[in-house]
Amino acid sequence: MSMVSNALLVAFMLQAIEAQARPEASPPIQKARVVILSTMLSDDFIGEWGFAALVESNGRRILFDTGAKPDTVFENAKKLALDLSGITDVILSHWHDDHTGGLVSLRRMLMKQNPAALSRTHVGRGFFWPRRVKGKPSNAQQTLKVNYEGLGGRFVEHGAPEELFPGLWLTGEVPRRTDERNFPKNIQVQRPDGRWTEDDVPDDLSLVLDSVKGLVVVTGCGHAGVINTLELAKERVRAVPIAALIGGIHLFEADDTRVDWTAAELKRLGVARLVGAHCTGIEAVMRLRIGAGLNRTSAVVGAVGASFDLEKGIDPGDLAR
């Protein structure tokens, strides 16, 4: 099949999906599951400094981030008996390569089974803005764009909260209302007006599931600040408690004062369950558990293969149990 005909087929399939995606009103999600496919803690899987999760919502499946190394997500999913070839949509929480590293290789492998597999990738506004890392230009996002689009993939940018599918929201750009500074300090970004400023990761976005039990929020690193993110979710999606917070929230370098403040805010916002993976930090999860009033079953360190189910709660796996 030629690249042109393949691209037309993918476009047709995506249009058919979009036509069925948005009813006039979106009732809360009845069934949802999140399975971690990339993070550091692992027993019988591949662990790495990265993040990825399979998100299932009322029968729809989405890949949130793609890990760091090309094969990690693919191999872990295979070991978990999870077929990713039927997934069309990917969400990249931000531009850092420990969340984007598997995109091109996954697309290349899975499109052999399904031309539309991972063919549409959602990113935040600012994802492709030029960067300098330690003073040197970085072409990481541009290279990713060329390689992914060369395989027939398409990027979609989001600057504001948007309901991607019924009950499933992207935050878009998150207002920085608190002084959470959860991002690397050695990177600069060029703004649309040409100014170079500290890169506070303006493209950082999270996924919000509006469920019958409250909001389920999935984060990559939470560079915009987890409290900022949760506040936006409650304002723009629905003002209900947070049923679960899953993913990285970049507290592994934070001091006790910052972690304890975050814990108190999580408690105020009604966070019922926490799966702190990736850059959250093991010690930080322990302090968050205590400060947020959670326990060993409701707050765990996220491991590869760990899951959250709307009906069953958290299954942390053997190592993090």
Short mmCIF file of C-alpha atoms in Angstrom, two decimals:
data_model
loop_
_atom_site.label_atom_id
_atom_site.label_comp_id
_atom_site.label_asym_id
_atom_site.label_seq_id
_atom_site.Cartn_x
_atom_site.Cartn_y
_atom_site.Cartn_z
CA MET A 1 0.00 0.00 0.00
CA SER A 2 1.42 3.42 -0.97
CA MET A 3 2.05 6.14 1.62
CA VAL A 4 -0.71 8.30 0.02
CA SER A 5 -3.37 5.58 0.05
CA ASN A 6 -2.33 4.58 3.57
CA ALA A 7 -2.72 8.19 4.78
CA LEU A 8 -6.15 8.45 3.14
CA LEU A 9 -7.27 5.25 4.82
CA VAL A 10 -6.09 6.51 8.21
CA ALA A 11 -7.89 9.84 7.68
CA PHE A 12 -11.12 8.07 6.75
CA MET A 13 -10.96 5.81 9.82
CA LEU A 14 -10.28 8.75 12.13
CA GLN A 15 -13.19 10.72 10.68
CA ALA A 16 -15.49 7.78 11.33
CA ILE A 17 -14.31 7.63 14.93
CA GLU A 18 -14.78 11.39 15.41
CA ALA A 19 -18.30 11.23 13.99
CA GLN A 20 -19.30 8.86 16.79
CA ALA A 21 -17.24 10.47 19.54
CA ARG A 22 -19.28 13.39 20.85
CA PRO A 23 -22.89 13.14 21.95
CA GLU A 24 -24.72 16.33 22.87
CA ALA A 25 -24.33 15.58 26.58
CA SER A 26 -21.68 13.42 28.17
CA PRO A 27 -22.88 11.49 31.23
CA PRO A 28 -20.22 10.52 33.77
CA ILE A 29 -18.07 7.55 32.83
CA GLN A 30 -19.29 4.25 34.25
CA LYS A 31 -16.21 2.10 33.68
CA ALA A 32 -12.57 3.10 33.59
CA ARG A 33 -9.17 1.52 34.07
CA VAL A 34 -5.61 2.85 33.98
CA VAL A 35 -2.63 0.49 33.63
CA ILE A 36 0.95 1.74 34.01
CA LEU A 37 3.22 0.60 31.16
CA SER A 38 6.37 2.61 31.92
CA THR A 39 7.87 3.83 35.18
CA MET A 40 10.92 3.08 37.31
CA LEU A 41 9.58 0.57 39.84
CA SER A 42 9.25 -2.88 38.29
CA ASP A 43 9.51 -6.51 39.25
CA ASP A 44 8.98 -8.77 36.23
CA PHE A 45 8.78 -6.02 33.59
CA ILE A 46 11.08 -3.41 32.05
CA GLY A 47 11.59 -0.43 34.35
CA GLU A 48 12.95 2.92 33.18
CA TRP A 49 13.00 6.63 33.93
CA GLY A 50 9.85 7.37 31.95
CA PHE A 51 6.09 7.14 32.00
CA ALA A 52 3.26 5.65 29.98
CA ALA A 53 -0.20 4.31 30.78
CA LEU A 54 -3.04 2.61 28.98
CA VAL A 55 -6.32 4.39 29.73
CA GLU A 56 -9.64 2.62 29.15
CA SER A 57 -12.86 4.60 29.42
CA ASN A 58 -16.30 3.15 28.61
CA GLY A 59 -14.70 0.83 26.08
CA ARG A 60 -12.46 3.45 24.46
CA ARG A 61 -8.70 2.99 24.80
CA ILE A 62 -6.03 5.69 24.73
CA LEU A 63 -2.27 5.63 25.27
CA PHE A 64 -1.07 8.34 27.64
CA ASP A 65 2.65 8.99 27.05
CA THR A 66 4.97 6.46 25.43
CA GLY A 67 7.88 5.93 27.82
CA ALA A 68 11.53 6.75 27.25
CA LYS A 69 13.08 3.89 25.31
CA PRO A 70 11.73 2.68 21.95
CA ASP A 71 10.64 -0.80 23.06
CA THR A 72 9.66 -0.45 26.74
CA VAL A 73 5.93 0.10 26.31
CA PHE A 74 5.61 -2.47 23.55
CA GLU A 75 7.39 -5.19 25.56
CA ASN A 76 5.60 -4.43 28.83
CA ALA A 77 2.21 -4.38 27.10
CA LYS A 78 2.97 -7.72 25.46
CA LYS A 79 3.90 -9.25 28.82
CA LEU A 80 0.65 -7.93 30.27
CA ALA A 81 -1.28 -9.39 27.30
CA LEU A 82 -2.45 -5.92 26.27
CA ASP A 83 -2.95 -5.39 22.53
CA LEU A 84 -2.24 -1.76 21.66
CA SER A 85 -2.88 -2.07 17.92
CA GLY A 86 -6.53 -0.99 18.20
CA ILE A 87 -5.63 2.35 19.80
CA THR A 88 -5.78 5.34 17.47
CA ASP A 89 -5.13 8.22 19.89
CA VAL A 90 -2.04 9.08 21.92
CA ILE A 91 -1.68 11.86 24.47
CA LEU A 92 1.78 13.26 25.16
CA SER A 93 1.76 15.08 28.49
CA HIS A 94 4.73 17.27 27.49
CA TRP A 95 7.76 17.36 25.24
CA HIS A 96 10.41 15.66 27.43
CA ASP A 97 11.83 12.53 25.82
CA ASP A 98 11.14 10.24 28.79
CA HIS A 99 7.47 10.58 27.79
CA THR A 100 7.81 10.67 24.00
CA GLY A 101 10.63 8.18 23.32
CA GLY A 102 8.43 5.27 22.28
CA LEU A 103 6.02 7.10 19.96
CA VAL A 104 7.71 6.54 16.60
CA SER A 105 8.72 2.93 17.23
CA LEU A 106 5.26 2.05 18.54
CA ARG A 107 3.60 3.62 15.53
CA ARG A 108 5.96 1.80 13.18
CA MET A 109 5.35 -1.59 14.78
CA LEU A 110 1.59 -1.34 15.36
CA MET A 111 0.62 0.15 11.99
CA LYS A 112 1.56 -3.19 10.45
CA GLN A 113 -1.51 -4.65 12.18
CA ASN A 114 -3.74 -1.57 11.91
CA PRO A 115 -2.94 1.43 9.66
CA ALA A 116 -4.74 3.74 12.11
CA ALA A 117 -2.84 2.53 15.18
CA LEU A 118 -1.45 5.48 17.17
CA SER A 119 -2.01 7.70 14.15
CA ARG A 120 -3.25 10.78 16.04
CA THR A 121 -1.24 12.35 18.86
CA HIS A 122 -2.51 15.11 21.12
CA VAL A 123 -0.08 17.65 22.57
CA GLY A 124 -0.28 20.91 24.45
CA ARG A 125 0.31 24.32 22.92
CA GLY A 126 4.03 25.02 23.16
CA PHE A 127 5.10 21.42 22.59
CA PHE A 128 6.99 22.37 19.42
CA TRP A 129 8.39 25.71 20.59
CA PRO A 130 12.20 25.93 20.24
CA ARG A 131 14.25 24.95 23.30
CA ARG A 132 17.78 25.38 24.60
CA VAL A 133 19.10 22.74 26.98
CA LYS A 134 22.10 23.94 29.01
CA GLY A 135 22.52 26.71 26.46
CA LYS A 136 22.54 24.43 23.41
CA PRO A 137 19.68 24.20 20.87
CA SER A 138 17.49 21.12 21.16
CA ASN A 139 15.83 19.66 18.07
CA ALA A 140 14.12 16.78 19.87
CA GLN A 141 10.53 17.81 19.14
CA GLN A 142 11.22 18.72 15.52
CA THR A 143 12.89 15.35 14.91
CA LEU A 144 9.96 13.59 16.55
CA LYS A 145 7.52 15.51 14.36
CA VAL A 146 9.32 14.66 11.12
CA ASN A 147 9.69 10.97 11.96
CA TYR A 148 6.11 10.54 13.21
CA GLU A 149 4.48 12.42 10.35
CA GLY A 150 6.66 10.44 7.96
CA LEU A 151 4.76 7.37 9.18
CA GLY A 152 1.40 9.00 8.44
CA GLY A 153 0.83 10.26 11.99
CA ARG A 154 -0.81 13.58 12.81
CA PHE A 155 -0.33 15.94 15.76
CA VAL A 156 -3.21 17.91 17.27
CA GLU A 157 -2.42 20.85 19.58
CA HIS A 158 -4.62 21.85 22.52
CA GLY A 159 -4.33 25.19 24.29
CA ALA A 160 -7.42 25.05 26.50
CA PRO A 161 -9.52 22.44 28.32
CA GLU A 162 -11.31 20.26 25.81
CA GLU A 163 -13.51 17.17 25.91
CA LEU A 164 -11.64 14.81 23.63
CA PHE A 165 -14.19 12.01 23.87
CA PRO A 166 -17.34 11.68 25.99
CA GLY A 167 -16.32 12.23 29.61
CA LEU A 168 -12.63 12.28 28.75
CA TRP A 169 -10.95 15.69 28.95
CA LEU A 170 -7.58 17.27 28.27
CA THR A 171 -6.63 20.17 30.53
CA GLY A 172 -4.75 22.08 27.85
CA GLU A 173 -2.48 24.77 29.26
CA VAL A 174 -2.71 24.92 33.07
CA PRO A 175 -2.72 28.37 34.76
CA ARG A 176 0.16 28.67 37.27
CA ARG A 177 -1.70 30.01 40.31
CA THR A 178 0.51 28.50 43.00
CA ASP A 179 4.28 28.73 43.26
CA GLU A 180 4.78 25.05 42.42
CA ARG A 181 7.96 25.02 40.35
CA ASN A 182 8.08 21.37 39.37
CA PHE A 183 10.27 21.58 36.29
CA PRO A 184 13.97 21.39 35.32
CA LYS A 185 15.94 24.60 35.78
CA ASN A 186 18.47 24.34 32.92
CA ILE A 187 16.14 24.68 29.90
CA GLN A 188 14.93 27.76 28.02
CA VAL A 189 11.97 28.10 25.66
CA GLN A 190 11.36 30.60 22.88
CA ARG A 191 7.92 32.17 23.20
CA PRO A 192 5.84 33.12 20.12
CA ASP A 193 6.92 36.76 20.52
CA GLY A 194 10.56 35.70 20.12
CA ARG A 195 11.60 36.01 23.79
CA TRP A 196 13.70 33.30 25.40
CA THR A 197 12.54 32.53 28.93
CA GLU A 198 12.86 29.82 31.54
CA ASP A 199 11.04 26.73 30.27
CA ASP A 200 8.23 26.16 32.75
CA VAL A 201 6.86 23.53 30.33
CA PRO A 202 3.85 25.51 29.07
CA ASP A 203 2.72 22.48 27.05
CA ASP A 204 2.25 20.35 30.19
CA LEU A 205 -1.25 18.88 30.15
CA SER A 206 -3.10 16.11 31.96
CA LEU A 207 -5.98 13.76 31.24
CA VAL A 208 -9.21 13.99 33.25
CA LEU A 209 -11.90 11.31 33.30
CA ASP A 210 -15.27 12.53 34.55
CA SER A 211 -16.60 9.41 36.26
CA VAL A 212 -19.54 8.42 38.43
CA LYS A 213 -17.14 8.28 41.40
CA GLY A 214 -15.47 11.63 40.77
CA LEU A 215 -12.60 12.81 38.62
CA VAL A 216 -9.76 10.49 37.67
CA VAL A 217 -6.69 12.55 36.77
CA VAL A 218 -3.68 11.12 34.92
CA THR A 219 -0.48 13.17 34.89
CA GLY A 220 2.87 12.72 33.16
CA CYS A 221 5.10 14.80 35.42
CA GLY A 222 2.74 17.51 36.63
CA HIS A 223 5.23 20.20 35.66
CA ALA A 224 2.42 22.76 35.75
CA GLY A 225 1.92 21.85 39.42
CA VAL A 226 -0.37 19.07 40.55
CA ILE A 227 -2.50 21.43 42.64
CA ASN A 228 -2.86 23.85 39.74
CA THR A 229 -3.89 20.91 37.56
CA LEU A 230 -6.47 19.55 39.98
CA GLU A 231 -7.96 23.00 40.58
CA LEU A 232 -8.39 23.47 36.81
CA ALA A 233 -9.95 20.02 36.46
CA LYS A 234 -12.55 20.77 39.13
CA GLU A 235 -13.30 24.18 37.60
CA ARG A 236 -13.59 23.17 33.97
CA VAL A 237 -14.77 19.55 34.08
CA ARG A 238 -16.86 19.13 37.24
CA ALA A 239 -16.62 20.34 40.84
CA VAL A 240 -16.49 16.91 42.48
CA PRO A 241 -13.84 15.10 44.56
CA ILE A 242 -10.82 13.49 42.93
CA ALA A 243 -11.47 9.74 42.83
CA ALA A 244 -7.88 9.00 41.82
CA LEU A 245 -4.66 10.78 40.93
CA ILE A 246 -2.32 8.62 38.85
CA GLY A 247 1.13 9.33 37.39
CA GLY A 248 4.13 11.53 38.01
CA ILE A 249 3.90 14.75 40.04
CA HIS A 250 7.62 15.63 40.18
CA LEU A 251 8.24 15.79 43.90
CA PHE A 252 11.30 13.53 44.09
CA GLU A 253 13.56 16.58 44.59
CA ALA A 254 11.12 18.56 46.76
CA ASP A 255 11.86 19.25 50.42
CA ASP A 256 9.58 18.11 53.22
CA THR A 257 7.87 21.49 53.46
CA ARG A 258 6.81 21.38 49.82
CA VAL A 259 5.67 17.76 49.99
CA ASP A 260 3.69 18.36 53.18
CA TRP A 261 2.01 21.42 51.65
CA THR A 262 1.08 19.34 48.60
CA ALA A 263 -0.33 16.61 50.83
CA ALA A 264 -2.52 19.08 52.69
CA GLU A 265 -3.80 20.46 49.39
CA LEU A 266 -4.56 16.97 48.08
CA LYS A 267 -6.59 16.35 51.23
CA ARG A 268 -8.45 19.65 50.78
CA LEU A 269 -9.28 18.75 47.18
CA GLY A 270 -10.71 15.39 48.20
CA VAL A 271 -8.16 13.07 46.58
CA ALA A 272 -9.33 9.56 47.51
CA ARG A 273 -6.58 7.49 45.87
CA LEU A 274 -3.02 8.14 44.76
CA VAL A 275 -0.76 6.10 42.49
CA GLY A 276 2.46 8.13 42.53
CA ALA A 277 4.70 6.95 39.71
CA HIS A 278 7.75 8.15 37.77
CA CYS A 279 9.11 11.42 39.16
CA THR A 280 6.87 11.56 42.23
CA GLY A 281 9.51 9.86 44.37
CA ILE A 282 9.18 6.98 46.81
CA GLU A 283 9.73 9.05 49.95
CA ALA A 284 7.36 11.72 48.64
CA VAL A 285 4.59 9.14 48.17
CA MET A 286 5.04 8.00 51.77
CA ARG A 287 4.75 11.56 53.09
CA LEU A 288 1.79 12.30 50.79
CA ARG A 289 0.03 9.19 52.09
CA ILE A 290 0.27 10.40 55.67
CA GLY A 291 -0.41 14.08 55.02
CA ALA A 292 -3.39 13.47 52.73
CA GLY A 293 -5.00 11.09 55.21
CA LEU A 294 -4.64 8.05 52.96
CA ASN A 295 -3.41 4.54 53.75
CA ARG A 296 -1.51 1.61 52.32
CA THR A 297 -4.37 0.55 50.05
CA SER A 298 -5.32 4.03 48.84
CA ALA A 299 -1.84 5.52 48.23
CA VAL A 300 0.93 3.49 46.59
CA VAL A 301 4.12 3.88 44.60
CA GLY A 302 3.24 3.23 40.97
CA ALA A 303 4.93 0.20 39.42
CA VAL A 304 4.86 -1.21 35.90
CA GLY A 305 1.68 -3.27 35.62
CA ALA A 306 -0.05 -1.49 38.50
CA SER A 307 -3.61 -0.46 37.75
CA PHE A 308 -6.55 1.57 38.95
CA ASP A 309 -10.06 0.36 38.23
CA LEU A 310 -13.11 2.52 38.90
CA GLU A 311 -14.92 -0.41 40.48
CA LYS A 312 -12.05 -2.38 42.06
CA GLY A 313 -9.71 0.44 43.11
CA ILE A 314 -5.91 0.13 43.06
CA ASP A 315 -4.02 -3.06 42.24
CA PRO A 316 -0.41 -2.08 43.01
CA GLY A 317 1.15 -5.38 41.94
CA ASP A 318 3.35 -7.52 44.17
CA LEU A 319 6.31 -5.18 44.68
CA ALA A 320 4.38 -2.08 45.80
CA ARG A 321 1.66 -3.86 47.77
#
